[in-house]
Coordinates of C-alpha atoms in Angstrom, one line a residue:
X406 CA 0.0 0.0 0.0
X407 CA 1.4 3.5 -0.8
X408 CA 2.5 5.6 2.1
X409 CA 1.6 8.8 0.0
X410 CA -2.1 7.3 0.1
X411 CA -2.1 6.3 3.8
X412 CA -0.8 10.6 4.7
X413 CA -3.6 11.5 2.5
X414 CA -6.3 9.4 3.3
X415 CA -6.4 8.7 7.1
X416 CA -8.8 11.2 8.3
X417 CA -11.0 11.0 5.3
X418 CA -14.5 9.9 4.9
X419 CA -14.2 9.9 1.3
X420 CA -11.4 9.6 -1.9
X421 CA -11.9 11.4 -4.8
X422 CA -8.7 9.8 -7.2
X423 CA -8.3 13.1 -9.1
X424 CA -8.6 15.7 -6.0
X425 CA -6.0 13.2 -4.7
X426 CA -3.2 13.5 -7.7
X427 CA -3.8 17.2 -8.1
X428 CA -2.9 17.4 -3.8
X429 CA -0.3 14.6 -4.2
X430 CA 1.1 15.0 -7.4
X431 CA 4.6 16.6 -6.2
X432 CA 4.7 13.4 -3.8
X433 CA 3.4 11.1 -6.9
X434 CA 6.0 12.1 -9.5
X435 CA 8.9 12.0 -7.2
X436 CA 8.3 8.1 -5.9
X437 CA 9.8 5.1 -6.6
X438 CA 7.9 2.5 -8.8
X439 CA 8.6 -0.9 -9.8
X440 CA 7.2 -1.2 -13.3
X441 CA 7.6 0.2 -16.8
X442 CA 6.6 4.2 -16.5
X443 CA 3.4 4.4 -18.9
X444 CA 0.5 5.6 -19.6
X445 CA -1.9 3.0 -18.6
X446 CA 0.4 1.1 -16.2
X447 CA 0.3 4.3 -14.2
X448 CA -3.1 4.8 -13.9
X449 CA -4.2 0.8 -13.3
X450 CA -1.3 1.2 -10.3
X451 CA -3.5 4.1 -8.8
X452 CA -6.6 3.0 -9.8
X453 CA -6.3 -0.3 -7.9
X454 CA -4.8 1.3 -4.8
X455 CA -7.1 3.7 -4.6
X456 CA -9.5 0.9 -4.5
X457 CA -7.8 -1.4 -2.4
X458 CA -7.0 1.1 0.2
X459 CA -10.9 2.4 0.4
X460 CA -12.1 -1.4 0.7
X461 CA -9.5 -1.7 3.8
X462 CA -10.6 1.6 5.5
X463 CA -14.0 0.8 4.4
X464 CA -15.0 5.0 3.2
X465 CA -16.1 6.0 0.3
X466 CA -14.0 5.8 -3.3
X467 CA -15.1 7.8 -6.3
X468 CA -13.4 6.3 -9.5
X469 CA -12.8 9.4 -12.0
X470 CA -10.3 8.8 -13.7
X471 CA -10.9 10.1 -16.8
X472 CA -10.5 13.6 -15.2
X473 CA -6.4 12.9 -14.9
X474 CA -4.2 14.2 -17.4
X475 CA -2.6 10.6 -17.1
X476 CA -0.3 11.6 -20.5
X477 CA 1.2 14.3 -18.5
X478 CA 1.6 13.0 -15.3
X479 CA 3.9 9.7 -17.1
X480 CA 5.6 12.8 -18.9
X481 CA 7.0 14.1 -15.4
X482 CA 7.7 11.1 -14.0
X483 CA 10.2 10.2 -16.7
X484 CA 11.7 13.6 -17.0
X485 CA 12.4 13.5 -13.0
X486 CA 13.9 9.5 -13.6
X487 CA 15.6 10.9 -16.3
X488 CA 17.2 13.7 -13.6
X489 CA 18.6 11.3 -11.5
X490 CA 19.7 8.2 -14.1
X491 CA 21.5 10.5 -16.7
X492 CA 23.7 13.4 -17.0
X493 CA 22.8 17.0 -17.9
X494 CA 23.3 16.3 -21.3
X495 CA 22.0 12.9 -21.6
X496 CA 19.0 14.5 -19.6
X497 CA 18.1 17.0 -22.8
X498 CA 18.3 14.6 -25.2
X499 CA 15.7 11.9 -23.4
X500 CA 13.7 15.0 -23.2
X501 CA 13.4 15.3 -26.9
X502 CA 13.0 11.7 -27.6
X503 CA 10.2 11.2 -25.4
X504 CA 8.1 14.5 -26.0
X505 CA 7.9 14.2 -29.4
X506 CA 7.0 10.5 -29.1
X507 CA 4.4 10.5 -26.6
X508 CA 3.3 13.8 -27.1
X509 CA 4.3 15.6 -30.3
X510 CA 3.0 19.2 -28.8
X511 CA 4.1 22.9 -29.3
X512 CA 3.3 23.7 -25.6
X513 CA 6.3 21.5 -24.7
X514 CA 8.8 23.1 -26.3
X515 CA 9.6 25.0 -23.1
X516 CA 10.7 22.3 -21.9
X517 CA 13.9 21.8 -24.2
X518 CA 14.3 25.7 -24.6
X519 CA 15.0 25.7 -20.6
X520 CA 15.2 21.9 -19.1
X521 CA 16.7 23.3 -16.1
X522 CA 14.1 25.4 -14.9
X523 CA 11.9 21.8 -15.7
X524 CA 14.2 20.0 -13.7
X525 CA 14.1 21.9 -10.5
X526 CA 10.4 23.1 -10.9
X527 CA 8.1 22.5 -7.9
X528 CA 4.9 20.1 -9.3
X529 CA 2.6 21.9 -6.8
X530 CA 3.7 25.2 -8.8
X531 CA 2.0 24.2 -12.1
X532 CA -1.5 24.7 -13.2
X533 CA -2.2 21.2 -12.1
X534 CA -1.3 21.9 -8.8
X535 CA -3.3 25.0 -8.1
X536 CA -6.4 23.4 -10.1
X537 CA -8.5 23.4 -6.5
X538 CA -7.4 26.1 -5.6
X539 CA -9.2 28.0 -8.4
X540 CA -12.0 26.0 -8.6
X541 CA -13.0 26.6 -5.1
X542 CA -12.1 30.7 -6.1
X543 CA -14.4 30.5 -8.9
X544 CA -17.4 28.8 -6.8
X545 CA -16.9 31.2 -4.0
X546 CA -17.6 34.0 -6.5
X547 CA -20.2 32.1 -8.5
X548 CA -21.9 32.0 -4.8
X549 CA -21.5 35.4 -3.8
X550 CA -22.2 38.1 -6.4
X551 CA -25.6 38.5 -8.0
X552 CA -27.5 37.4 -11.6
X553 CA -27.8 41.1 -13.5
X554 CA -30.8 41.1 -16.1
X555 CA -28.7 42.7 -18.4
X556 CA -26.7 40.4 -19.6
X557 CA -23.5 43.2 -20.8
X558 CA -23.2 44.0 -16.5
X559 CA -22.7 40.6 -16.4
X560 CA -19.3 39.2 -15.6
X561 CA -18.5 35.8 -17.4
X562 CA -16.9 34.8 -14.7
X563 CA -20.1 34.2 -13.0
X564 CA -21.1 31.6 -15.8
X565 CA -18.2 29.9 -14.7
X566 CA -15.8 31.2 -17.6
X567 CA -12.3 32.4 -16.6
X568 CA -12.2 36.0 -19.1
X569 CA -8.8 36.9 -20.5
X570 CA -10.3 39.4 -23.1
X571 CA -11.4 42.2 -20.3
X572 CA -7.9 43.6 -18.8
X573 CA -9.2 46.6 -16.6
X574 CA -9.8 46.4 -12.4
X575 CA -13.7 46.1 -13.0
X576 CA -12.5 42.1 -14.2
X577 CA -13.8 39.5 -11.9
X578 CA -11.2 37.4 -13.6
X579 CA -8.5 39.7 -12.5
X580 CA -9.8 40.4 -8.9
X581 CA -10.6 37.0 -7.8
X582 CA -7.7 34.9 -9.8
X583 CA -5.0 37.5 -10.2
X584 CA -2.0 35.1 -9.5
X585 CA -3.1 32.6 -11.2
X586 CA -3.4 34.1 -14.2
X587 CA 0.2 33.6 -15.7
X588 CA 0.0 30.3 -15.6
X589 CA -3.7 30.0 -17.4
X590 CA -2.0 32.4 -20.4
X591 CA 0.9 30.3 -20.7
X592 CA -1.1 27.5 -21.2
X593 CA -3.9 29.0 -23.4
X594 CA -1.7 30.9 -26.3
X595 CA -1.7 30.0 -29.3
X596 CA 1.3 29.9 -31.5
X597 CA 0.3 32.5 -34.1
X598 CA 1.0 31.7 -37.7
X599 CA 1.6 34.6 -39.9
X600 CA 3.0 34.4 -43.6
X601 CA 5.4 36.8 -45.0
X602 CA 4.6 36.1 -48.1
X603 CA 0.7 37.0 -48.4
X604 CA 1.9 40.5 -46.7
X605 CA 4.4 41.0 -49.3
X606 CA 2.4 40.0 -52.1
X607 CA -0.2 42.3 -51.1
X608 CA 2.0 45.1 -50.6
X609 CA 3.2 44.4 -54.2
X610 CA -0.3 44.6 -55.6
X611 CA -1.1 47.7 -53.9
X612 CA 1.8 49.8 -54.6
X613 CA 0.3 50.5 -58.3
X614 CA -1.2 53.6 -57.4
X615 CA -3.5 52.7 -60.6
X616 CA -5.0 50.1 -59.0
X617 CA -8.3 49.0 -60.1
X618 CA -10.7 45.8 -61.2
X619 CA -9.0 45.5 -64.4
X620 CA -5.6 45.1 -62.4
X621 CA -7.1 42.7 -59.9
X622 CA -8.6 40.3 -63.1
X623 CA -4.9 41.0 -64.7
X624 CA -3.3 39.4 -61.0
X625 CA -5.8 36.5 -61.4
X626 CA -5.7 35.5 -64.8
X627 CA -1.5 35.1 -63.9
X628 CA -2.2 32.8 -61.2
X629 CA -4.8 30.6 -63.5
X630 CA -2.5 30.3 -65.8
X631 CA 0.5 29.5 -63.2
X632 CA -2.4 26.7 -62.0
X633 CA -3.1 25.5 -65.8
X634 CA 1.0 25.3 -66.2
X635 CA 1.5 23.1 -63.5
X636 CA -1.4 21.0 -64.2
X637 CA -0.1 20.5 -67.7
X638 CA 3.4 19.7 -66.5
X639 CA 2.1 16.3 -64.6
X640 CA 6.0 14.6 -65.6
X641 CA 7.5 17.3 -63.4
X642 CA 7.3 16.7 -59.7
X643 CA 5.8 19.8 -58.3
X644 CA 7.0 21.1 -54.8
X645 CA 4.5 21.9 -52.1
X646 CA 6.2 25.3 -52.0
X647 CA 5.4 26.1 -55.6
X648 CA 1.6 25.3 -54.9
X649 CA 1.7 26.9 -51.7
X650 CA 3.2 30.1 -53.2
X651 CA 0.2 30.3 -55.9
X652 CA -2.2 29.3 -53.1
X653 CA -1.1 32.3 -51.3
X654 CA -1.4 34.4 -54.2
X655 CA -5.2 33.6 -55.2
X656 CA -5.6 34.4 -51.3
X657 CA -4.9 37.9 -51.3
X658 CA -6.6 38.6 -54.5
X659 CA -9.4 37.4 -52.9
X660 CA -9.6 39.4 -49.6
X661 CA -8.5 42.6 -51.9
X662 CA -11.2 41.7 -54.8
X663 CA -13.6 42.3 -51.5
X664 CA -12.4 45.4 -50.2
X665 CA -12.4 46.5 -53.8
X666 CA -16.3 46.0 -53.9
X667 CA -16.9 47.2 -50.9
X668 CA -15.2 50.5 -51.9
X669 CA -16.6 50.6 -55.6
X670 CA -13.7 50.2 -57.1
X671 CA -11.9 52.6 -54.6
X672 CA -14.2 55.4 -55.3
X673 CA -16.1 54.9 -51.7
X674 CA -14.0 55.9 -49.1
X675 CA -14.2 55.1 -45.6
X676 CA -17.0 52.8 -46.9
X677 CA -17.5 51.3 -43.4
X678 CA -18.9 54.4 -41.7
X679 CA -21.7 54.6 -44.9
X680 CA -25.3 53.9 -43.6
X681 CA -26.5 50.5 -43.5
X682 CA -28.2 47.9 -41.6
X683 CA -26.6 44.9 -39.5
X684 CA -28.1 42.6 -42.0
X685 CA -26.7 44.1 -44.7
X686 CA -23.1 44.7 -43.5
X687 CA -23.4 40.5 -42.8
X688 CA -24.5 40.1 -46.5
X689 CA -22.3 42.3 -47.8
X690 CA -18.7 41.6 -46.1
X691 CA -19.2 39.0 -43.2
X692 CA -20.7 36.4 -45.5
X693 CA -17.4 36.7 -48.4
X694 CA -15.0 36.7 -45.4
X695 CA -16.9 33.7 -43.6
X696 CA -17.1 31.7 -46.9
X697 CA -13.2 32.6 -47.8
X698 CA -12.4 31.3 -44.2
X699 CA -14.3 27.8 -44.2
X700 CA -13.8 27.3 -47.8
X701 CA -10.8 24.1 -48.5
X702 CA -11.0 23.3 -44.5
X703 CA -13.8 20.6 -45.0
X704 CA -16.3 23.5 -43.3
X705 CA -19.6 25.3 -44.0
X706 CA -20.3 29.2 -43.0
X707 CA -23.8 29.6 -42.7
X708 CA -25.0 33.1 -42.0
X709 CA -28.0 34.9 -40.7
X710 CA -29.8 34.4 -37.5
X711 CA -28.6 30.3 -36.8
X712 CA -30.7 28.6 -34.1
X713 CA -27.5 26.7 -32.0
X714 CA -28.8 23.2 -31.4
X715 CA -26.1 21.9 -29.7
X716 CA -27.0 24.4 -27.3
X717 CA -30.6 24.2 -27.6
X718 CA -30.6 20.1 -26.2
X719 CA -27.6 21.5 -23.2
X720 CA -30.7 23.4 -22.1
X721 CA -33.6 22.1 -22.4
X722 CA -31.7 18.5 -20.7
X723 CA -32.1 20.6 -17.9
X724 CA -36.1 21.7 -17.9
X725 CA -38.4 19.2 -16.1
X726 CA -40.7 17.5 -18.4
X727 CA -43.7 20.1 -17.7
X728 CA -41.9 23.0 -18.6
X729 CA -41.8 24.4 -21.9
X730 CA -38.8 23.9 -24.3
X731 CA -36.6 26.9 -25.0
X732 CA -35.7 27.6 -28.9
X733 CA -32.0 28.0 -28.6
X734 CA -29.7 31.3 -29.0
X735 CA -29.3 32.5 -32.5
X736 CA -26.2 34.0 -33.5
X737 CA -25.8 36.1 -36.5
X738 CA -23.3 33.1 -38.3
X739 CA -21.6 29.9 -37.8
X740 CA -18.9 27.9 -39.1
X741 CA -19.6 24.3 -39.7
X742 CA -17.8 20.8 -39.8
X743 CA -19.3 19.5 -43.4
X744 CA -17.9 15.9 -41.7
X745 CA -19.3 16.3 -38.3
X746 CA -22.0 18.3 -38.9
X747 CA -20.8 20.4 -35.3
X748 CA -20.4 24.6 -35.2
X749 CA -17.3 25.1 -33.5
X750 CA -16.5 29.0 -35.2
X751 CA -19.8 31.3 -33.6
X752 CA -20.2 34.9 -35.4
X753 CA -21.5 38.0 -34.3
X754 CA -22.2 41.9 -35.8
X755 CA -22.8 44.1 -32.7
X756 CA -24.6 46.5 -34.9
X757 CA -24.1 48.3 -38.0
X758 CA -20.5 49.4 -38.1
X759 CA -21.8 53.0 -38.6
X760 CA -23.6 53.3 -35.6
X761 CA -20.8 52.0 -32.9
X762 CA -21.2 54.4 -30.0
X763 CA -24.8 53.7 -29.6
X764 CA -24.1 49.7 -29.9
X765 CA -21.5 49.9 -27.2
X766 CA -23.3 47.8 -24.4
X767 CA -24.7 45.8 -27.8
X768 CA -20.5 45.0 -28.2
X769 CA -20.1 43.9 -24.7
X770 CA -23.3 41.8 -24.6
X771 CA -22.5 40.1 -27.4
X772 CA -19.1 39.3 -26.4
X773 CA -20.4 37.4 -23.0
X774 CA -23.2 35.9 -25.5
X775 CA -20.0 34.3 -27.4
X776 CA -18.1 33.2 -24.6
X777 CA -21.6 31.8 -22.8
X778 CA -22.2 30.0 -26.1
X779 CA -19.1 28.8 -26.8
X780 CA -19.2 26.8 -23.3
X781 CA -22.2 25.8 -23.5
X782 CA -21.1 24.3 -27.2
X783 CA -17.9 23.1 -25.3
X784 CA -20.0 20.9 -22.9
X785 CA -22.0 19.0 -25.3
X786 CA -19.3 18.2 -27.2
X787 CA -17.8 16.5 -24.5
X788 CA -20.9 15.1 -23.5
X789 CA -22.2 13.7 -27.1
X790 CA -18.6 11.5 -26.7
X791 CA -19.4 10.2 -23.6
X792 CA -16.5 9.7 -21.5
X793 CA -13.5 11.4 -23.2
X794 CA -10.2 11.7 -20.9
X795 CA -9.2 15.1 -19.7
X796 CA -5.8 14.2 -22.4
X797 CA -8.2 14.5 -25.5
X798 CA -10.6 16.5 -24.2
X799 CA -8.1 19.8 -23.7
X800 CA -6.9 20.1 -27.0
X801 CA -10.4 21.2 -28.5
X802 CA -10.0 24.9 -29.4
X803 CA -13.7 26.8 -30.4
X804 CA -13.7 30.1 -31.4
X805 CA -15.7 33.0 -32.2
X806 CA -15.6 36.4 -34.3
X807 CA -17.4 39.7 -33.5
X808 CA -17.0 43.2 -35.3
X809 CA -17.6 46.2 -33.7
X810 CA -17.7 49.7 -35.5
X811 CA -14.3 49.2 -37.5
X812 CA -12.5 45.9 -36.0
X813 CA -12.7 42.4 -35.9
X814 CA -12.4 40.4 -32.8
X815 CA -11.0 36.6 -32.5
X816 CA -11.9 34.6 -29.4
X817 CA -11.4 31.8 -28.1
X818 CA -12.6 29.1 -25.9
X819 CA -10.5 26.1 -24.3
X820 CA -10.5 24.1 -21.5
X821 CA -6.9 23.4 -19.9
X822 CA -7.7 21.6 -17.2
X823 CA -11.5 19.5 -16.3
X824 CA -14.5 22.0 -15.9
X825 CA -12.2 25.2 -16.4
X826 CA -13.1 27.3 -19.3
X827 CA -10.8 29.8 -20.2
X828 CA -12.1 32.6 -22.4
X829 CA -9.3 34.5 -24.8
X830 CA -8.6 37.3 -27.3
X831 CA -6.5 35.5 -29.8
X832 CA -6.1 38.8 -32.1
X833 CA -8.3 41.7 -33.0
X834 CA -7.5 43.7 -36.9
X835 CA -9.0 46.6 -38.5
X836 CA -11.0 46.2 -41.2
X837 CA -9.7 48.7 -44.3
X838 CA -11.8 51.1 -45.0
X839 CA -10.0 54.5 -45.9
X840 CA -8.0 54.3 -49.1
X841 CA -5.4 56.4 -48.6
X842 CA -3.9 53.8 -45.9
X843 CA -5.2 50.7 -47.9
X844 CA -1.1 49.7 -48.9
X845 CA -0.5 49.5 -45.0
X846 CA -4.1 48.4 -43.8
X847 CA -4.2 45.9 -46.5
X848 CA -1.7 43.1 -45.8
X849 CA -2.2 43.4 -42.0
X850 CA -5.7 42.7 -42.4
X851 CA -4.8 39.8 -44.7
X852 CA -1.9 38.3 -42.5
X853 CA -4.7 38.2 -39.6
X854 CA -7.1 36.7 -41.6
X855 CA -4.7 33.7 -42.7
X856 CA -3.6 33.3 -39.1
X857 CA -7.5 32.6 -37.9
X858 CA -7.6 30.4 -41.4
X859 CA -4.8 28.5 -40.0
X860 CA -6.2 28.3 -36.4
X861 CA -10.0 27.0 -38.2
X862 CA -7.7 24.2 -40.1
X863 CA -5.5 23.1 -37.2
X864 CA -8.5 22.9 -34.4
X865 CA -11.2 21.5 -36.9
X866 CA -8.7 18.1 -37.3
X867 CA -8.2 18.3 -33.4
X868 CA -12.1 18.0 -33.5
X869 CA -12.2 15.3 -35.6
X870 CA -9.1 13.7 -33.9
X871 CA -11.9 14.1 -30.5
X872 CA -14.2 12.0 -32.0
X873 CA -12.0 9.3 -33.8
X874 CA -9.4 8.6 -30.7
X875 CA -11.1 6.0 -28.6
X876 CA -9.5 6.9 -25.6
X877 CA -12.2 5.7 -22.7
X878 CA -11.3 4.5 -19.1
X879 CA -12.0 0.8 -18.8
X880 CA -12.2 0.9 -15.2
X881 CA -14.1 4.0 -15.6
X882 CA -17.8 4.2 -14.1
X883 CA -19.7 5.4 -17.1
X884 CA -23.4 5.5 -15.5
X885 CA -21.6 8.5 -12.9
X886 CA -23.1 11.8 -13.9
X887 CA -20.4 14.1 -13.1
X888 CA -18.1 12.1 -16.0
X889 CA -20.4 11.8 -19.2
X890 CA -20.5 15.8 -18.9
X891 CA -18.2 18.6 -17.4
X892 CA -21.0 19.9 -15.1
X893 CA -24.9 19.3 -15.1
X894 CA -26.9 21.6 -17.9
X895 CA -29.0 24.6 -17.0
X896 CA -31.1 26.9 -18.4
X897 CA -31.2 30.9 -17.4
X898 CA -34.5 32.3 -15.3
X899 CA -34.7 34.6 -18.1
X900 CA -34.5 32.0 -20.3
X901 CA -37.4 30.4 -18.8
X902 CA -39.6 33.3 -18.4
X903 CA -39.6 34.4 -21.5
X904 CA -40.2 31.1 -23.0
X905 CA -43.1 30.4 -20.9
X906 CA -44.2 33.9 -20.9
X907 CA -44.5 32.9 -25.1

């Protein structure tokens, strides 16, 4: 029986196995075992002595282990065995070898830029370790502050939604989990992905100072013909850099064909500020954009006011079976999966760009309607899978857009460790709209938009990577409620009201 079990355990009525590795882990990772460091070995050892001590004390044992990062946890262990077996330098390069093997991440690369700060760092001073801590932070809150009808006075952090976006005092997020917040950045950023090469191209097309629709079909008939050539040519092996390069090309003349209509040809300037409605600022420019960006990523943009039905069942699971069922939020567009048929890109237009300072508390309830949505998404994505480990389970990345007057917003939503939802800015741009700064706003606004592109491609395969990995506990207890969701479903008072009110 484990000594670190018998400390831990004595005076309790109850185990819970993953309160008991977060408390633990420091003691967990540094212990001697007798058997071949792995994933599953690892978590059958505590598994069973977790059970076998519970049976001896006779108290209560909740099996959740599906809520351990098991991956990471066999990660540590074998970088502090590797501390003590080998050398500095024989040290670094078991490192390598067994992160890119087991876990083939960007987020570890820290830990071969500066192995001795891994080596000597505390386990209890990781996001692991402090997971109660902020849980119980986050409840307390949740507890204490009170539900405001309108829904912009609301802090997300209430919803249960850690907010990276807002950076001022008034945050929740900032009063309540101010030193924890390094560590939940380091672990949410995403590695941006901006190419040279669309911002020079661009900058090359706009230099012409006689720029015009006749130029733009001249740029695209050159990279047709660059297309036909290669197809032509199918003896000569072509490199993925000379598709990429023509791929990159088409791209731009895309994004500045629609600024170009927009403008009228460059007559129209400052175009955006021009009076129009919501509807028709979505028709006009979100919709091109939205298509551009889920076009050749295996993904639908559908816009207009979409019913979320994802979030529509999350709700109404929780209504009794007299109560009325609520319709679902509607957003003003949505990226789909064409292969899972699942939103995971929400869009919103917080009124016509032309009319910002009245729309300001529009702009801020929209932004809590994203992040709201987005988790509620999150959930039942988790919970149509079943009984997904806490290893697969944080590498979903959802996201959503919002413009507001002149600028586009891109959030995100992930969840780094179980039940914590981190909401994030990933990047906000300006849309162009005065000519005269078109060669400089121009291939900033396109390098932003290929970055979210990228970000859409790379988290739509995690998705699909989500539902294809079989990766359920065995010994897992499926038929527990807190493990075939994050936390049980609910619907708003408001929410209720109004829908019974109808």
């Amino acid at each position: 029986m484990s000594d670190i079990l018998e400390s831990y355990g004595n005076e309790l009525h109850s185990i819970k196995l993953s309160e008991f590795i977060i408390t633990k882990r420091s003691e967990i990772v540094n212990m001697e075992y007798n058997m071949e460091i792995t994933f599953n070995n690892l978590k059958k050892y505590w598994c069973q002595t977790c059970q076998e001590f519970t049976s001896l004390k006779k108290i209560k044992y909740k099996n959740d282990c599906n809520m351990v990062d098991w991956a990471d946890l066999c990660l540590q262990i074998k970088l502090n065995q590797a501390r003590k077996i080998h050398d500095q330098t024989n040290a670094d390069a078991y490192i390598l070898k067994e992160t890119l093997r087991k876990k083939n991440l960007e987020e570890f690369a820290s830990l071969l830029l500066n192995p001795d700060d891994t080596f000597s760092r505390d386990v209890n001073d990781s996001l692991e370790g402090k997971a109660i801590e902020i849980q119980q932070l986050i409840n307390s809150y949740r507890h204490s502050s009170g539900h405001e009808k309108n829904v912009d006075k609301q802090d997300v952090l209430y919803f249960g939604i850690i907010d990276l976006v807002r950076t001022g005092e008034s945050s929740a997020t900032r009063r309540v989990l101010k030193e924890y917040l390094p560590l939940i950045r380091e672990r949410v950023n995403t590695v941006a992905n901006y190419d040279v090469k669309a911002k020079d191209f661009a900058k090359q097309v706009l230099s012409d100072s006689k720029l015009n629709r006749e130029k733009i079909k001249r740029e695209k008939r050159k990279i047709k013909k660059e297309k036909r050539k290669i197809k032509r040519d199918k003896k000569k092996k072509i490199k993925d850099k000379e598709t990429d390069d023509i791929s990159i090309k088409s791209n731009v003349i895309k994004i500045i064909k629609l600024v170009l209509k927009m403008t009228k040809t460059f007559d129209k300037d400052d175009w955006i500020n021009t009076k129009m409605t919501e509807n028709e600022f979505t028709t006009r420019f979100l919709t091109p954009l939205g298509d551009y960006i889920a076009k050749r990523n295996d993904c639908v943009f559908r816009p207009g006011e979409q019913s979320l039905e994802l979030v529509k069942q999350y709700e109404n699971n929780s209504l009794n079976d007299d109560e009325t069922r609520l319709p679902g939020p509607r957003i003003d567009g949505l990226i789909i999966s064409s292969i899972l048929k699942v939103p995971f890109v929400l869009f919103e237009v917080s009124g016509p760009p032309c009319d910002a300072a009245a729309n300001y508390s529009h702009f801020k309830d929209d932004r809590n309607k994203i992040a709201k949505n987005l988790k509620f998404l999150f959930k039942q994505i988790i919970t149509s899978k079943g009984t997904p480990t806490l290893h697969s389970s944080k590498k979903i990345k959802l996201f959503g857009a919002q413009v507001y007057k002149d600028t586009l917003y891109i959030y995100s939503l992930s969840m780094p460790l179980w039940d914590l939802y981190v909401f994030n800015l990933e990047f906000h741009v300006a849309i162009p709209s005065k000519i005269n700064l078109f060669s400089s706003s121009i291939p900033k606004f396109i390098n932003k938009i290929h970055n979210f592109r990228y970000l859409v491609s790379i988290y739509h395969k995690q998705l699909i990577e989500f539902f294809e990995t079989q990766d359920y506990g065995s010994d897992s207890d499926s038929s527990d409620p807190d493990l075939s969701t994050c936390s049980s479903p609910c619907a708003s008072f408001q929410k209720r009201n109004y829908s019974q009110m109808n």
